[in-house]
Short mmCIF file of C-alpha atoms in Angstrom, two decimals:
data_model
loop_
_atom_site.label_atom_id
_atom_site.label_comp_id
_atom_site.label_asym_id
_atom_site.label_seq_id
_atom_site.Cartn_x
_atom_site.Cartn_y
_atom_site.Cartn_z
CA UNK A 1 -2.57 3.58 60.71
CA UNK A 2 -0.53 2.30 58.11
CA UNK A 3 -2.33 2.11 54.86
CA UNK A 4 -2.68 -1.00 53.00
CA UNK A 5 -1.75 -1.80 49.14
CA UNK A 6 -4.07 -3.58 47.05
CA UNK A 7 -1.30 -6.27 46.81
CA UNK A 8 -1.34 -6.74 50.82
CA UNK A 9 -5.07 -6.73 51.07
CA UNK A 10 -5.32 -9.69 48.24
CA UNK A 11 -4.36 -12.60 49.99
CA UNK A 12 -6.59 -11.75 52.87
CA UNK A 13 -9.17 -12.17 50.38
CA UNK A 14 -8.37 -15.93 50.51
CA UNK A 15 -10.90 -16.28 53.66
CA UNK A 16 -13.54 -13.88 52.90
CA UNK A 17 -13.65 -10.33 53.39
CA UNK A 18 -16.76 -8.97 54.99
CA UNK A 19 -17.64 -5.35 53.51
CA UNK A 20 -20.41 -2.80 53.71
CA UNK A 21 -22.01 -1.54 51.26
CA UNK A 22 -22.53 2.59 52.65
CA UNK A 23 -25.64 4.30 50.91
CA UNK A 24 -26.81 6.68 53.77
CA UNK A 25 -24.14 9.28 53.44
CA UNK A 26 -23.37 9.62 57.12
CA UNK A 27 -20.42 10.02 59.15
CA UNK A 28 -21.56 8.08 62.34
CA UNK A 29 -22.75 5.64 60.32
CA UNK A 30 -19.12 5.00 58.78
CA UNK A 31 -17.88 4.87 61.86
CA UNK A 32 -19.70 2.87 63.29
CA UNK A 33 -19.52 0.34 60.68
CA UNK A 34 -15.92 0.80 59.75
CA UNK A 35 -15.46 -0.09 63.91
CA UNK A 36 -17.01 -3.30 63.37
CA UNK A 37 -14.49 -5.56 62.32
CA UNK A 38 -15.44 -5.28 58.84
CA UNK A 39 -11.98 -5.63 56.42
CA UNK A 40 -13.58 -2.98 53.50
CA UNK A 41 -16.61 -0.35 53.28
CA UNK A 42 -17.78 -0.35 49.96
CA UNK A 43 -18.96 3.81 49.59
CA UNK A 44 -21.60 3.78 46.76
CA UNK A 45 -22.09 6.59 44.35
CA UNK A 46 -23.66 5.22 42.05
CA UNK A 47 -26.94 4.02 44.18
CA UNK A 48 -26.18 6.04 46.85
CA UNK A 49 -25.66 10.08 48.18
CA UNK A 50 -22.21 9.95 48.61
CA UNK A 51 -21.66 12.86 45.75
CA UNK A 52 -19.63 15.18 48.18
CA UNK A 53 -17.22 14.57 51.17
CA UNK A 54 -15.28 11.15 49.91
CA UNK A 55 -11.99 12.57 50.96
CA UNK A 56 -13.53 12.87 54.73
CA UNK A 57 -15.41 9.53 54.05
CA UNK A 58 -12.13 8.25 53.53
CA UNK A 59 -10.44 9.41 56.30
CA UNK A 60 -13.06 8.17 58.63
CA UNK A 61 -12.34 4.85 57.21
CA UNK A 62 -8.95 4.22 57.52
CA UNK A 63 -8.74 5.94 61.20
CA UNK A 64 -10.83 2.60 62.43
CA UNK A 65 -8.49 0.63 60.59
CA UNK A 66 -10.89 -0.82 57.88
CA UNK A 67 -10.46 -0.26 54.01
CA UNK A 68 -12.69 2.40 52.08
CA UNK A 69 -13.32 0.87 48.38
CA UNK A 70 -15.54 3.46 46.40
CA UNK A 71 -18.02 2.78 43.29
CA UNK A 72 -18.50 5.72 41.36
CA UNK A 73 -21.08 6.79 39.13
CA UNK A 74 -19.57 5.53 36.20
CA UNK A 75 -15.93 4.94 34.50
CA UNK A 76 -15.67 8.53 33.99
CA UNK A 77 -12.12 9.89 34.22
CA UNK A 78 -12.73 12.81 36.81
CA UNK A 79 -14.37 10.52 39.41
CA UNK A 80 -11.55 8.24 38.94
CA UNK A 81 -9.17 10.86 39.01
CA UNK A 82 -10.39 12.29 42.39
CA UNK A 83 -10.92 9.20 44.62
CA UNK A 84 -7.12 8.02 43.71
CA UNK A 85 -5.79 11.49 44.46
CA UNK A 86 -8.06 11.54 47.86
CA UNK A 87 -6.33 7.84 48.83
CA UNK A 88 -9.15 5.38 48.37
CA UNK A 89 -7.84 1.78 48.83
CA UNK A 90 -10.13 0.18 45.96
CA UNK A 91 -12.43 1.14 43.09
CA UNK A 92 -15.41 -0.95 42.15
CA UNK A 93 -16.76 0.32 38.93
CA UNK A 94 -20.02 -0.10 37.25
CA UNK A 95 -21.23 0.68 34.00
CA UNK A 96 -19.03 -1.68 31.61
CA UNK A 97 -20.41 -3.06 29.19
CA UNK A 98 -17.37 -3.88 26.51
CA UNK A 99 -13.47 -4.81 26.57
CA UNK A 100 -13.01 -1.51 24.95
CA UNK A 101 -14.79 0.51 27.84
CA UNK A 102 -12.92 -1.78 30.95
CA UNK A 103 -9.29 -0.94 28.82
CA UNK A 104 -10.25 2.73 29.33
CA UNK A 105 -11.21 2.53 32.83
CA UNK A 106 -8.00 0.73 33.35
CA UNK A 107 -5.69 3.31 31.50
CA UNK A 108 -7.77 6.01 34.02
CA UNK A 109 -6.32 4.42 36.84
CA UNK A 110 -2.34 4.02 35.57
CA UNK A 111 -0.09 7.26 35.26
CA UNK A 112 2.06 7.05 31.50
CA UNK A 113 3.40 6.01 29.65
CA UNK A 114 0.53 2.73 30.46
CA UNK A 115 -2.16 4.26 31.37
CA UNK A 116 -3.55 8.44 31.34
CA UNK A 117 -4.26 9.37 34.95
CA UNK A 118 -2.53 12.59 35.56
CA UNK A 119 -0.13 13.05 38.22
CA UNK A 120 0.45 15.85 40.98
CA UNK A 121 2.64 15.00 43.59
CA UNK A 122 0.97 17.06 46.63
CA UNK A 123 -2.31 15.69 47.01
CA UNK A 124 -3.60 13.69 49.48
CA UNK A 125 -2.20 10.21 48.17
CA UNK A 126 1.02 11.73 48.24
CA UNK A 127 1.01 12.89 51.70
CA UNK A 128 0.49 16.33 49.95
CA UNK A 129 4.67 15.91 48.98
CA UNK A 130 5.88 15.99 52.68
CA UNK A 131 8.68 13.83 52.89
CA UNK A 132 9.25 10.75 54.82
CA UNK A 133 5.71 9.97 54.82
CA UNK A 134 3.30 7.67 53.32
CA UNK A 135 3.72 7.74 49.56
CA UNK A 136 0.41 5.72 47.72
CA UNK A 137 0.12 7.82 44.76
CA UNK A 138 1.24 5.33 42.29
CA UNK A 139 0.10 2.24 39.95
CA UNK A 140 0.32 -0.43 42.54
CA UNK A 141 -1.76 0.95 45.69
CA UNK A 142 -5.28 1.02 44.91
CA UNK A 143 -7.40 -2.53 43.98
CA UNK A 144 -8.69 -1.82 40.53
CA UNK A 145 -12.23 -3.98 40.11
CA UNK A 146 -15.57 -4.07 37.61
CA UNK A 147 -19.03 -5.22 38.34
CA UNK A 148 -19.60 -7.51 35.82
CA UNK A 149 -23.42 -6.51 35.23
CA UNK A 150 -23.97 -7.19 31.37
CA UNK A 151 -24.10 -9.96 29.31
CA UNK A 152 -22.25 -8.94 26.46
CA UNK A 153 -18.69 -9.80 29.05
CA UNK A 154 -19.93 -12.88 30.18
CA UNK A 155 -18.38 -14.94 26.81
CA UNK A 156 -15.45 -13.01 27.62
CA UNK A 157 -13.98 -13.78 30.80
CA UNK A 158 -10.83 -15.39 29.38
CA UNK A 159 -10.08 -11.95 27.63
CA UNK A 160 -10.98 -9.77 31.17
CA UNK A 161 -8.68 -11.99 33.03
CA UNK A 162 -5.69 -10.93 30.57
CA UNK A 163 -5.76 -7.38 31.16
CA UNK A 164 -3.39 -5.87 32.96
CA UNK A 165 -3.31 -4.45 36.38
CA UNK A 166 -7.36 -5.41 37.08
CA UNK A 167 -7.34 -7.10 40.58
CA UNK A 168 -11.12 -8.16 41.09
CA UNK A 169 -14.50 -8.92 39.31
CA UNK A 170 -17.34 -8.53 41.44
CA UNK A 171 -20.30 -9.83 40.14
CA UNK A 172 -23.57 -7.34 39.93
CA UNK A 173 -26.42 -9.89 40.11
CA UNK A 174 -29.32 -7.53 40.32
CA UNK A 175 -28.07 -6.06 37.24
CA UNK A 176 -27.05 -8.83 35.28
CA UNK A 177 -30.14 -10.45 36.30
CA UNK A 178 -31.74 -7.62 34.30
CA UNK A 179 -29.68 -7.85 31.86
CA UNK A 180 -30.43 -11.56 30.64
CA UNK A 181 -33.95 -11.50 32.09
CA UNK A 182 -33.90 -13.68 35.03
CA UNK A 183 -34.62 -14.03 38.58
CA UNK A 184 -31.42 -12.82 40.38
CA UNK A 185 -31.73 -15.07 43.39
CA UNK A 186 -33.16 -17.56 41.89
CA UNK A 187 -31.10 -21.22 40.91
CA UNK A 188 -29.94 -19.83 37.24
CA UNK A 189 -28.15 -16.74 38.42
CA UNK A 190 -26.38 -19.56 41.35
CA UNK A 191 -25.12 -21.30 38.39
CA UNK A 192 -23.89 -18.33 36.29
CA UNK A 193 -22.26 -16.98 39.64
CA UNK A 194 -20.69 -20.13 40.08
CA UNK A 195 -19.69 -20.51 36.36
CA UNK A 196 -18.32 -16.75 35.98
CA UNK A 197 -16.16 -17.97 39.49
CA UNK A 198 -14.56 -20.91 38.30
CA UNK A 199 -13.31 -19.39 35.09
CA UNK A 200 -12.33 -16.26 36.66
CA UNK A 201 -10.71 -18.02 40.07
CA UNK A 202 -8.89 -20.36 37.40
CA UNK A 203 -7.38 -17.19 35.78
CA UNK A 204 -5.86 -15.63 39.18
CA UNK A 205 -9.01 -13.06 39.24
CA UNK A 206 -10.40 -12.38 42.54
CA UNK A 207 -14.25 -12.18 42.46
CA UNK A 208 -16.58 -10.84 44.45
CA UNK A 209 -20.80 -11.02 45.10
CA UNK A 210 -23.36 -9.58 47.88
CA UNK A 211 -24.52 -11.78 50.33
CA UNK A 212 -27.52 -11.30 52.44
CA UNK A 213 -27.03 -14.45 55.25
CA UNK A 214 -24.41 -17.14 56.29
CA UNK A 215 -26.53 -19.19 53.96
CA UNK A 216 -25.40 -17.37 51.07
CA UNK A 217 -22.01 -17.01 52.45
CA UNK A 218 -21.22 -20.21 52.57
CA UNK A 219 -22.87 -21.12 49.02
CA UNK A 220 -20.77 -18.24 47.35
CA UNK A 221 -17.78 -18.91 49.13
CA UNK A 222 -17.89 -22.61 48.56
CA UNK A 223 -17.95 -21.76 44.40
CA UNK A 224 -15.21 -19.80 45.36
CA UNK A 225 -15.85 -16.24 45.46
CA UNK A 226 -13.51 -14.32 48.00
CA UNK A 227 -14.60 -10.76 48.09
CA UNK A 228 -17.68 -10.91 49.94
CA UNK A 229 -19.69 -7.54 50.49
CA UNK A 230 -22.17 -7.83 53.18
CA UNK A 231 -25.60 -6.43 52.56
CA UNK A 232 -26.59 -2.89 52.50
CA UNK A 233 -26.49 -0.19 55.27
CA UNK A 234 -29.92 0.59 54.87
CA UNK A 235 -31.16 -2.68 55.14
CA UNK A 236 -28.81 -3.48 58.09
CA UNK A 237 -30.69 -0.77 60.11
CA UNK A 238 -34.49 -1.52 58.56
CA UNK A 239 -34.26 -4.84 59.27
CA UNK A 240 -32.85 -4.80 62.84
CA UNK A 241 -35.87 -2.72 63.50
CA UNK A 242 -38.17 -5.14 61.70
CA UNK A 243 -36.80 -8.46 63.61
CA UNK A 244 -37.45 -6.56 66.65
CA UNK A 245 -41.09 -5.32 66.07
CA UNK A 246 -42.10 -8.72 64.75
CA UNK A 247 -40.39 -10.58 68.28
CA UNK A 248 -42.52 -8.10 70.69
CA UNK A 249 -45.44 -8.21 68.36
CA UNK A 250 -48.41 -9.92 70.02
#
């Protein structure tokens, strides 16, 4: 399996990338999923119990051929830190609320003199320093991407687009529906969604959003959002049970 840079994944973006968004910590589960045609699994810390095991996580992953993206906890340097050294294609992170904060996050990600993330040449990234092997422990591998989920960034788009070596802005609508006190599926949040995407999109910046049904797929991807993650494990499996009780239901 040859291992994908952020910079080749990109432009597949252009047509929609389907992605899971893995809660139940299991291993069947990710493979199973990551099986399924699906371009990215999106491994969630922050909601979810993945706490222990990414480096297997990841692994599992990229032996179906599909991209593991992971969304830590927070911006925090050590998760950072470990998920690049383990390999992960992607980061999604939450928990941004400033330009100050996302410039941290950034310089987490980016070995000097740019950025601060330290450097050891024999872990996993590195092919643990055997030679003639795969080499992705450097700035340009992993995709580097926020969840815009506060209001505070929303007047500052133009300024997010600038910053260096950010790939992706994936818009958190639950959150930022809390956040300004609205409905999150509801016709406002469409028209900030679509609003964030056109500046964004105009910039060069990828974006990204949850959808639920072709329905919304086709809305977000028509306003131009490329990065789509599909659902939720959990409510993948709930709901195939649910369709089925209410079809044999009398």
């Amino acid at each position: 399996f040859k291992q994908k840079t952020a910079y080749e994944i990109m432009p597949s973006l252009v047509g929609s990338e389907m992605c899971i968004r893995d809660r139940i910590s299991s291993e069947s589960n990710l493979d199973i999923f990551s099986k399924s045609k699906l371009d990215f699994i999106l491994l969630d810390m922050e909601h979810g119990n993945y706490v222990q095991n990414i480096e297997n996580a990841i692994r599992i992953v990229e032996s179906n051929n599909c991209s593991p993206i992971l969304r830590p906890p927070t911006f925090d340097s050590h998760f950072i830190q470990n998920a690049l050294d383990f390999g992960i294609h992607g980061l999604i992170v939450p928990q941004i609320k400033s330009l100050e904060e996302l410039n941290q996050y950034i310089n987490n990600t980016v070995f000097p003199p740019k950025g601060i993330r330290g450097f050891n040449p024999f872990v996993r990234s590195a092919s643990y320093g055997i030679k003639n092997d795969i080499n992705n422990n450097n700035n340009e591998f992993a995709l580097r991407s926020i969840i815009l989920e506060h209001k505070d960034l929303l007047n500052k788009l133009d300024e997010i687009s600038k910053i260096e070596f950010l790939d992706l802005v994936y818009i958190g609508a639950y959150d930022l529906s809390k956040s300004l006190n609205i409905d999150p599926t509801g016709n406002e949040m469409k028209k900030i969604i679509k609003e964030i995407t056109e500046v964004l999109r105009k910039n060069n910046i990828n974006v990204g959003a949850i959808v639920f049904n072709k329905e919304d797929f086709k809305e977000l991807t028509n306003y131009g959002v490329n990065f789509i993650v599909y659902s939720v494990d959990s409510k993948i499996i709930a709901s195939g049970i649910e369709s089925f009780i209410s079809d044999i239901e009398i």
